[in-house]
Amino acid sequence: MMSNLGDPTDQLATDFAMRFTSTPRGARLARRLVGVRLQECGIPYGTDAHDDIVLITAELAANAVRHGHVAGRDFHVRLSLLGSTARIEVSDTRGERVPPRPGELGEPGLSDGGRGLVLVSRLASAWDWHVRGEGPGKTVWAECGVEVPEGESL
């Protein structure tokens, strides 16, 4: 899928970025802080856009903790807004474990895992991943359309 915001190396209008401990608690905190930030920016709790972005954040952060964990290293979350597109990026430092590309996802079976990226692919208008340019690991990103009230920004 093609990103609506351009190449991953393009400069984005970043308004929220933070590192979190690579633990389930860190993933929960990332999800909650993204939700609070969206609310503060006029994308209220309970709207489809808010719920979709928070759920995508939860899935990507949980994957960073479960599949991207490196002892002693955090994961990074970035929330950006450009026009009517919100972009969430989650970076970890484990480069040898990469997710499948969009279009390569199979249908999940009855196992306990394997549904997160399928969910992301259905909620996001675009998603993919790339190798981190500033260090080891990868960044998984997803984009969603949002309606931001006039005069508001992230």
XYZ file of C-alpha atoms in Angstrom:
154
model
C 0.000 0.000 0.000
C 1.127 3.499 -0.658
C 1.336 5.975 2.164
C -0.746 9.128 1.970
C 2.041 11.041 3.696
C 4.858 10.175 1.308
C 8.085 8.336 1.847
C 8.858 7.259 5.438
C 11.902 9.504 5.404
C 9.881 12.632 4.558
C 9.625 15.230 7.293
C 6.309 14.811 9.091
C 4.394 17.214 11.287
C 5.134 15.323 14.483
C 3.290 16.342 17.576
C 3.608 13.381 19.902
C 6.621 11.121 20.184
C 7.775 9.131 23.192
C 9.810 6.097 24.186
C 8.238 3.381 26.310
C 9.620 0.417 28.201
C 9.362 -2.753 26.167
C 6.858 -4.306 28.569
C 3.087 -4.864 28.547
C 2.823 -1.874 30.883
C 4.715 0.279 28.358
C 2.344 -0.847 25.581
C -0.702 0.058 27.700
C 0.763 3.467 28.507
C 1.476 4.146 24.817
C -2.128 3.303 23.917
C -3.533 5.498 26.678
C -1.319 8.493 25.914
C -2.175 8.371 22.212
C -5.854 8.330 23.186
C -5.430 11.321 25.494
C -3.510 13.239 22.827
C -6.187 12.569 20.211
C -8.882 13.786 22.614
C -6.925 16.975 23.320
C -6.672 17.631 19.578
C -10.359 17.420 18.832
C -10.604 13.752 17.861
C -12.852 12.732 20.735
C -13.175 9.445 22.571
C -15.855 7.245 21.079
C -15.439 8.430 17.481
C -14.483 5.902 14.831
C -11.214 7.696 14.046
C -10.188 7.856 17.722
C -11.069 4.238 18.397
C -9.340 2.994 15.228
C -6.102 4.896 15.925
C -6.011 3.785 19.564
C -6.646 0.151 18.586
C -3.934 0.292 15.912
C -1.545 1.786 18.483
C -2.398 -1.004 20.916
C -1.723 -3.703 18.317
C 1.541 -2.210 17.060
C 2.816 -1.537 20.595
C 1.917 -5.073 21.706
C 3.789 -6.448 18.676
C 6.830 -4.304 19.518
C 6.828 -5.757 23.032
C 6.136 -9.349 21.993
C 8.161 -9.643 18.784
C 10.570 -6.698 18.885
C 11.777 -6.823 22.466
C 15.519 -6.527 23.032
C 16.615 -6.564 26.684
C 17.389 -3.069 27.911
C 15.905 -1.302 24.879
C 12.673 0.652 24.628
C 10.211 1.012 21.779
C 9.241 4.365 20.295
C 5.793 5.704 19.335
C 5.173 8.667 17.053
C 1.773 10.170 16.251
C 1.614 12.624 13.351
C -1.155 14.491 11.603
C -0.984 15.970 8.139
C -4.220 17.322 6.781
C -6.878 14.681 7.266
C -4.463 11.781 7.769
C -3.183 10.527 11.112
C -0.063 8.367 11.091
C 1.053 6.160 13.953
C 4.580 4.718 13.904
C 5.963 2.161 16.348
C 9.697 1.416 16.229
C 11.626 -1.318 17.983
C 15.264 -2.379 17.858
C 14.917 -5.999 16.765
C 15.670 -6.044 13.071
C 15.773 -9.777 12.407
C 12.085 -10.315 13.224
C 10.042 -8.485 10.623
C 6.329 -8.666 9.888
C 4.919 -9.722 6.539
C 4.262 -7.006 3.980
C 0.726 -5.797 3.271
C -0.919 -8.266 0.930
C 1.140 -11.150 2.345
C -1.026 -11.622 5.428
C -2.835 -14.918 5.618
C -6.099 -15.419 7.404
C -5.470 -16.089 11.089
C -6.212 -19.539 12.383
C -7.647 -20.496 15.722
C -4.386 -19.878 17.592
C -4.065 -17.244 20.301
C -2.020 -14.902 18.102
C -1.667 -13.708 14.556
C -4.655 -11.407 14.312
C -3.049 -8.048 15.148
C -1.776 -7.062 11.713
C -4.925 -8.408 10.064
C -6.874 -6.040 12.297
C -4.492 -3.172 11.488
C -4.839 -3.868 7.760
C -8.619 -3.647 8.001
C -8.716 -0.459 10.095
C -5.938 1.527 8.397
C -6.109 3.158 4.983
C -2.441 2.176 4.522
C 0.232 0.387 6.540
C 3.680 -1.097 6.038
C 7.086 -1.280 7.708
C 10.627 -0.196 6.958
C 14.090 -0.662 8.415
C 14.958 2.115 10.848
C 17.423 4.579 9.386
C 18.643 5.928 12.719
C 19.527 2.646 14.375
C 18.880 -1.077 14.495
C 15.379 -2.429 14.107
C 12.248 -1.548 12.206
C 9.324 0.842 12.188
C 5.779 -0.356 11.535
C 3.405 2.435 10.525
C -0.279 2.812 9.778
C -2.408 5.682 8.535
C -6.053 6.541 9.104
C -8.288 9.274 7.823
C -9.488 11.735 10.466
C -11.697 14.761 10.600
C -10.092 17.495 12.652
C -12.270 20.481 13.573
C -11.180 23.803 12.036
C -8.502 25.565 14.049
C -7.370 22.346 15.751
C -4.167 20.415 15.189
C -2.410 17.571 16.904
